[in-house]
Coordinates of C-alpha atoms in Angstrom, one line a residue:
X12 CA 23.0 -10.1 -20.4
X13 CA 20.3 -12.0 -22.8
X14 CA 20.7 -14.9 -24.3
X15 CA 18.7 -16.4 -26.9
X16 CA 18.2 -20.7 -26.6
X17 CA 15.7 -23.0 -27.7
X18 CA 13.1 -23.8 -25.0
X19 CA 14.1 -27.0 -24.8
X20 CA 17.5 -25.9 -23.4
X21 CA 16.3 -23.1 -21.1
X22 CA 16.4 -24.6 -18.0
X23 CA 19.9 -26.3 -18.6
X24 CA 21.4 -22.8 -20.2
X25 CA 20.0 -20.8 -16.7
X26 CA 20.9 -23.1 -14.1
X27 CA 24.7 -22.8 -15.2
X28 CA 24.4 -18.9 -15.9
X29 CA 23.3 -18.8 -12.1
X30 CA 26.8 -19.6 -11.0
X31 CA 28.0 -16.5 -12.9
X32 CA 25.5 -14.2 -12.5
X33 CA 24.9 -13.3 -8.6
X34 CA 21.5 -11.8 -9.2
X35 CA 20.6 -15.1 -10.5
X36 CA 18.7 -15.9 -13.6
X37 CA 15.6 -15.0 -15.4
X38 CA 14.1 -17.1 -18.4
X39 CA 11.5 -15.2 -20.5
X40 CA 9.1 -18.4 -22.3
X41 CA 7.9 -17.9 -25.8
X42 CA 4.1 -17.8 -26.0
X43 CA 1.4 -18.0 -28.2
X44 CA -2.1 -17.3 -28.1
X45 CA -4.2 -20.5 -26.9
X46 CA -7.1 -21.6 -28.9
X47 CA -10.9 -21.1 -28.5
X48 CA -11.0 -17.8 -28.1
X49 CA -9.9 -17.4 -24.7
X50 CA -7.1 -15.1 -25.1
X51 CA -5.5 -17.0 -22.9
X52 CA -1.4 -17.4 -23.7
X53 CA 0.3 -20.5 -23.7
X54 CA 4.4 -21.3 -23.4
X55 CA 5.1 -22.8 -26.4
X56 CA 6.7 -26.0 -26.4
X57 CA 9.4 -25.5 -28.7
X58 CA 11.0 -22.0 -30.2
X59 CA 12.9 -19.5 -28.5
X60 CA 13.3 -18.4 -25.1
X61 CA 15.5 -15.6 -23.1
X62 CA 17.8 -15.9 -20.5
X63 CA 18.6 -12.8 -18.8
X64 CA 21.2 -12.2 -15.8
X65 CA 23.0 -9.5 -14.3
X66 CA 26.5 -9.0 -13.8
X67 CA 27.8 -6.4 -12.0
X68 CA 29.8 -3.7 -13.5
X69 CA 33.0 -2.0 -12.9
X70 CA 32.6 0.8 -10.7
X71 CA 34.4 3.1 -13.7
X72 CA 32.9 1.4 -16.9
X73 CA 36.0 0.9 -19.7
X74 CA 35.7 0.5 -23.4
X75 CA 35.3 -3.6 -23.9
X76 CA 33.4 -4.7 -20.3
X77 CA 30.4 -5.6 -22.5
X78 CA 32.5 -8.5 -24.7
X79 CA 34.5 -9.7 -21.5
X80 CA 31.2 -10.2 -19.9
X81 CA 29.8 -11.9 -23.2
X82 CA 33.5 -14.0 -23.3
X83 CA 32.2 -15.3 -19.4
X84 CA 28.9 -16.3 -20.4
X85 CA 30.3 -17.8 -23.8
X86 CA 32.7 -20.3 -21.6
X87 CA 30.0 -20.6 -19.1
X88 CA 28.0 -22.4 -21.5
X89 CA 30.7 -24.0 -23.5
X90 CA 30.8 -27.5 -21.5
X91 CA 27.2 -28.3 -22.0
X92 CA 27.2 -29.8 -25.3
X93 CA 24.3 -27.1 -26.9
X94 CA 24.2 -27.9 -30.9
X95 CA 25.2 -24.2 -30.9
X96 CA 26.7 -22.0 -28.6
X97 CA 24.5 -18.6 -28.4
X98 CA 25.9 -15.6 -29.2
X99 CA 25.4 -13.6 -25.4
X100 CA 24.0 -9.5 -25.8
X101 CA 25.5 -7.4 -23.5
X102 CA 24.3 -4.2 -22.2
X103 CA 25.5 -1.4 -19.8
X104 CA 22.9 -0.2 -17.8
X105 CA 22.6 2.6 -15.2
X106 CA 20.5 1.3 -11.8
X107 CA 17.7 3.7 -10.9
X108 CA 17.5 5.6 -8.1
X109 CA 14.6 3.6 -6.4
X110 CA 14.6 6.3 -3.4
X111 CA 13.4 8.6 -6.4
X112 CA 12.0 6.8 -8.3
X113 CA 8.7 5.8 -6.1
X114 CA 8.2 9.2 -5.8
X115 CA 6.5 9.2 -9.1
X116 CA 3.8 7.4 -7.7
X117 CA 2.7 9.9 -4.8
X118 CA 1.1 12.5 -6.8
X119 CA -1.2 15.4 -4.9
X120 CA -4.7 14.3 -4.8
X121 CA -7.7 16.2 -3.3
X122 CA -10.4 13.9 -0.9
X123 CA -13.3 16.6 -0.2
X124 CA -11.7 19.4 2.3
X125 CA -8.2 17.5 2.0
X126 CA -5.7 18.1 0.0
X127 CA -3.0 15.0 0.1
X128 CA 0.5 15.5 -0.5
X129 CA 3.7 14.4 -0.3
X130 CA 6.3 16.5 1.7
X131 CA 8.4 17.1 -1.5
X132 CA 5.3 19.0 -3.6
X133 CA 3.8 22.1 -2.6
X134 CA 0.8 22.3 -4.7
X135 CA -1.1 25.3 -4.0
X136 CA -4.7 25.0 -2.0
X137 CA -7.4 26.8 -2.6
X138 CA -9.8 28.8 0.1
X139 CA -11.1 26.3 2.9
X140 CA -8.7 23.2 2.2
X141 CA -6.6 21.7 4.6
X142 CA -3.2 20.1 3.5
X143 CA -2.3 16.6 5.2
X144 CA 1.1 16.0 4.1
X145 CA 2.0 12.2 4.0
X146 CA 5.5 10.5 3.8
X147 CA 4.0 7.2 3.4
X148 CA 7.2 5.2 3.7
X149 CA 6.0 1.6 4.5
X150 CA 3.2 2.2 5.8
X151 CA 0.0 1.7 4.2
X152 CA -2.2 4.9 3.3
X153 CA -0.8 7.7 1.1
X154 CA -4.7 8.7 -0.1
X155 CA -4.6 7.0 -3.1
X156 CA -6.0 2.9 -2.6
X157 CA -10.0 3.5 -2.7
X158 CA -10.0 2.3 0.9
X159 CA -8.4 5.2 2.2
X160 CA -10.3 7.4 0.2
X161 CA -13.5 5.8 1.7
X162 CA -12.4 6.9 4.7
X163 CA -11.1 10.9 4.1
X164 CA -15.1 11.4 2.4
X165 CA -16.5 9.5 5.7
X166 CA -14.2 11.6 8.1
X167 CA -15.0 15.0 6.6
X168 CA -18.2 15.0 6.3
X169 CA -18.8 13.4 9.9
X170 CA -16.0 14.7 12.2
X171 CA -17.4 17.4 14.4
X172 CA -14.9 19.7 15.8
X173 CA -13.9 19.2 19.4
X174 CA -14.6 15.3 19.1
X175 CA -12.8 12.5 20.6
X176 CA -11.2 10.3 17.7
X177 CA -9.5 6.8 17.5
X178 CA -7.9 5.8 14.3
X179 CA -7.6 1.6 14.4
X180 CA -5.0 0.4 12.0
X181 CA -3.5 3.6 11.4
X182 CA -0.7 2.6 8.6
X183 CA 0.9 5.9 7.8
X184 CA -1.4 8.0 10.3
X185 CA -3.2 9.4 7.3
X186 CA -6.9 9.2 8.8
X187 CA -5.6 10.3 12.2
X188 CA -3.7 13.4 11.1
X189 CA -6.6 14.3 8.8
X190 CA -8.6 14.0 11.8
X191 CA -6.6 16.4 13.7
X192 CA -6.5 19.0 11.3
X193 CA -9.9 19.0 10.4
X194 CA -10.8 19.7 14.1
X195 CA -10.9 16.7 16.8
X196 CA -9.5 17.0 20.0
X197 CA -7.6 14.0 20.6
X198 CA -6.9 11.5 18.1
X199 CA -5.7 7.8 19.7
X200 CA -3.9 5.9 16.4
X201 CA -4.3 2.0 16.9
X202 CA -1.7 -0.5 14.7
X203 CA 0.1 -3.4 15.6
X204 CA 2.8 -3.3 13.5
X205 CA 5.5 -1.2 14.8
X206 CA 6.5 0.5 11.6
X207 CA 3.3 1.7 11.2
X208 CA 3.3 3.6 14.7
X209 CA 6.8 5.2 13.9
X210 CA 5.4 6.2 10.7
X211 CA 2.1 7.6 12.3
X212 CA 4.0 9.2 15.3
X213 CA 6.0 10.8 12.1
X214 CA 3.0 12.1 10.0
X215 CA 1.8 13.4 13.3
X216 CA 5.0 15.5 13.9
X217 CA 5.1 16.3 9.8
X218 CA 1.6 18.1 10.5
X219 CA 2.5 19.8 13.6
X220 CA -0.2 17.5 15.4
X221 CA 1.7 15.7 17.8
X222 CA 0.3 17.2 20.6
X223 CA -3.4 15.5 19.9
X224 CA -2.3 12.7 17.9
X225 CA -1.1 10.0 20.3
X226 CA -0.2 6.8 18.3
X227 CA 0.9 3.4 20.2
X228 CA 0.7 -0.5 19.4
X229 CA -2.3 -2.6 19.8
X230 CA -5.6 -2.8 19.2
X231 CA -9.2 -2.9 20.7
X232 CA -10.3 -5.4 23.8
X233 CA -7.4 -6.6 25.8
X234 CA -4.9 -5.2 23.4
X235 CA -5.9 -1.5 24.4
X236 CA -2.9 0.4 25.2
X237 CA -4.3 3.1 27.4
X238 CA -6.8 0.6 29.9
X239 CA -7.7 2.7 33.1
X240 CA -6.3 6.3 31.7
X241 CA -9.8 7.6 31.0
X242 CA -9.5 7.6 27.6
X243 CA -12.2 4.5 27.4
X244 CA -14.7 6.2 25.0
X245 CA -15.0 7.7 21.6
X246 CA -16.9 9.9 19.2
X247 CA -15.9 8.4 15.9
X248 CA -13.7 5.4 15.0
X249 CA -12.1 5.2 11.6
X250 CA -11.4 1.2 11.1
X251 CA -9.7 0.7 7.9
X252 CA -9.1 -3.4 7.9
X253 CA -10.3 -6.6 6.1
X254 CA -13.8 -7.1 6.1
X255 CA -13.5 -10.5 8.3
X256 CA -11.2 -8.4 10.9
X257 CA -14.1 -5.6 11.0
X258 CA -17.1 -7.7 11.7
X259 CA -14.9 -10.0 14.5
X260 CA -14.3 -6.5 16.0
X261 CA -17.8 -5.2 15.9
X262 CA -18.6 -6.1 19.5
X263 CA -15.7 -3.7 20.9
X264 CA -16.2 -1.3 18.8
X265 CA -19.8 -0.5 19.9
X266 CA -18.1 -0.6 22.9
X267 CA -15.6 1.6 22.4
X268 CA -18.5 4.1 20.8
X269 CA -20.3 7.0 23.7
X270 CA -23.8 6.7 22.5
X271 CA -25.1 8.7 19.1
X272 CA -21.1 8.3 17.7
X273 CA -20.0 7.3 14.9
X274 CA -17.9 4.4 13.0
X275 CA -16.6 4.4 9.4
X276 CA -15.4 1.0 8.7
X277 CA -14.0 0.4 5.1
X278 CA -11.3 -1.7 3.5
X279 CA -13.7 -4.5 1.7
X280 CA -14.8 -5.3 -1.4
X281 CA -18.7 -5.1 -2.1
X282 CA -19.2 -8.9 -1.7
X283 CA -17.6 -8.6 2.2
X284 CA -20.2 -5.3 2.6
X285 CA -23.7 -8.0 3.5
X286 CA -21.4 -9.8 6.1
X287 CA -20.1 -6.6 7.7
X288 CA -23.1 -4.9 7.9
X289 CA -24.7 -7.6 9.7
X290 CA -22.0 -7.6 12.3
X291 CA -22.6 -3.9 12.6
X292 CA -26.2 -4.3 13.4
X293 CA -25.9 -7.2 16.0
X294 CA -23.7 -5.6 17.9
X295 CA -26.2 -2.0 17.8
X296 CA -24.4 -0.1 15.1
X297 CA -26.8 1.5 12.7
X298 CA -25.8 1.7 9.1
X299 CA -26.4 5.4 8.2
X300 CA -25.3 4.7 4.3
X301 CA -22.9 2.5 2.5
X302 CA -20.3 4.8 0.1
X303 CA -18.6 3.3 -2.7
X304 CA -15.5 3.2 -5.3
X305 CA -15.3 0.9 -8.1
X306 CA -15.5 -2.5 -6.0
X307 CA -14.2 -0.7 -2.8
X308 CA -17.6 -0.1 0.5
X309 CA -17.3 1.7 3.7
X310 CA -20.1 1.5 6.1
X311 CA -20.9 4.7 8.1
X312 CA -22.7 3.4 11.4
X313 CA -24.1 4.7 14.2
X314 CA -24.3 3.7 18.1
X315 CA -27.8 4.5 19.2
X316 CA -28.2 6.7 21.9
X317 CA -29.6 6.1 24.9
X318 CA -33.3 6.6 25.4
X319 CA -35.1 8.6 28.2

């Protein structure tokens, strides 16, 4: 339902449509372009505005449930004493299938070796790829924020087969799966939201990895999951998180490294790189290179080895 009232009257004319209209009530300002050459919009102070709500509709539409549903509005907005009662526009609509329709937005993309997809497209691969197929569900990380993508370049180009991985803040299990497939032994996937294990432990299982991807909640430090198993050592770390969160971390993370292995930490914009870096170094991580999208970094460090 719209209905067109002067802007004065807005307010009034959606407050009462709320009791009506169990979705509530929506008010669309008139604007204009401000002055000075901003391009900046203003609401105008007088003119029009829309107030749209929705109604619910009859399970089986009939001919006429548009102009009952403007005839409820109508006597809605009777008693308030407007100069003029608007005339309400009705119109039947069919809700989209939202469980569908995000699909749109998960489109095969290739990362290097990896080719990302979603379980419901089969795009063919070409000679030496390797598919990760992602049902990102609420997780974070379908392949497609410039983050994640950070990371996939990092991972393929420094993953050594047979190598000892741990994925911290796993989201969707992307980097760890990728991992997996593209060679390491183990994979240890790190999150602390518990959605975001289910949906790692998932991917895992989607890729036929389970068996060397091991996902569980916590993190590094105290929060380590697996304290006294032997599994107290790594040859790459994949940290996808804020740039604050990655230099607070830095300390454990060298930690967590065996000497001459590897961390990609990513998930910052270029003004967070200087401050991440820094961390990196103080706590003996050797910046190797910096990669880059757009405004996105990711740091690829090293954990010196040991002399003599």
């Amino acid at each position: 339902m719209r209905v067109a009232v002067p802007e004065p009257d807005a307010e009034r004319v959606a407050e009462v449509l709320e009791a009506v209209a169990p979705a509530g009530a929506a008010i669309e300002h008139g604007f204009r372009a401000s002055g000075g050459g901003d391009w900046l919009a203003q609401a105008t102070a007088g003119g029009e505005a829309q107030v749209r709500v929705w109604l619910p509709a009859p399970a089986e539409p009939r001919p006429g449930v548009e102009d009952e549903a403007c005839a409820r509005v109508r006597a809605a907005l009777g008693p308030l004493g407007l100069a003029a009662v608007p005339e309400p526009e009705a119109t039947l609509v069919e809700p989209p299938d939202w469980s569908r329709e995000w699909r749109r937005f998960h489109r095969p993309l290739r990362v290097g070796r990896l080719l990302i997809s979603p379980p419901w497209e089969s795009p063919p691969s070409r000679p030496g790829e390797v598919r990760v197929v992602i049902d990102p569900g609420r997780a974070f990380g379908t392949g497609h924020h410039e983050s994640t993508r950070l990371c996939l370049r990092a991972l393929d180009s420094e993953l050594v087969p047979g190598s000892h991985v741990v994925d911290l803040g796993t989201g969707s299990g992307i980097l760890a799966v990728a991992a997996a497939l593209l060679g390491a032994a183990s994979v240890r996937a790190l999150d602390t939201d518990p959605e975001a294990v289910e949906a790692a432990e998932k991917s895992a299982r989607l890729n036929g990895v389970a068996g060397r991807v091991v996902a569980a909640g916590g993190s590094l430090g105290t929060a380590w999951p697996w304290r006294g198993s032997g599994h107290e050592a790594a040859d790459l770390l994949l940290v996808n998180l804020s740039g604050p969160l990655v230099a607070q971390l830095a300390p454990e993370l060298a930690r967590l490294l065996r000497p001459g292995g590897i961390v990609v930490t990513a998930g910052y914009l270029a003004g967070g790189a200087p401050a991440v870096r820094e961390a990196l170094c103080s706590a003996g991580l050797r910046t190797i290179r910096v990669e880059s999208e757009g405004e996105w970094r990711c740091h690829v460090a090293r954990r010196e080895a040991r002399s003599g």
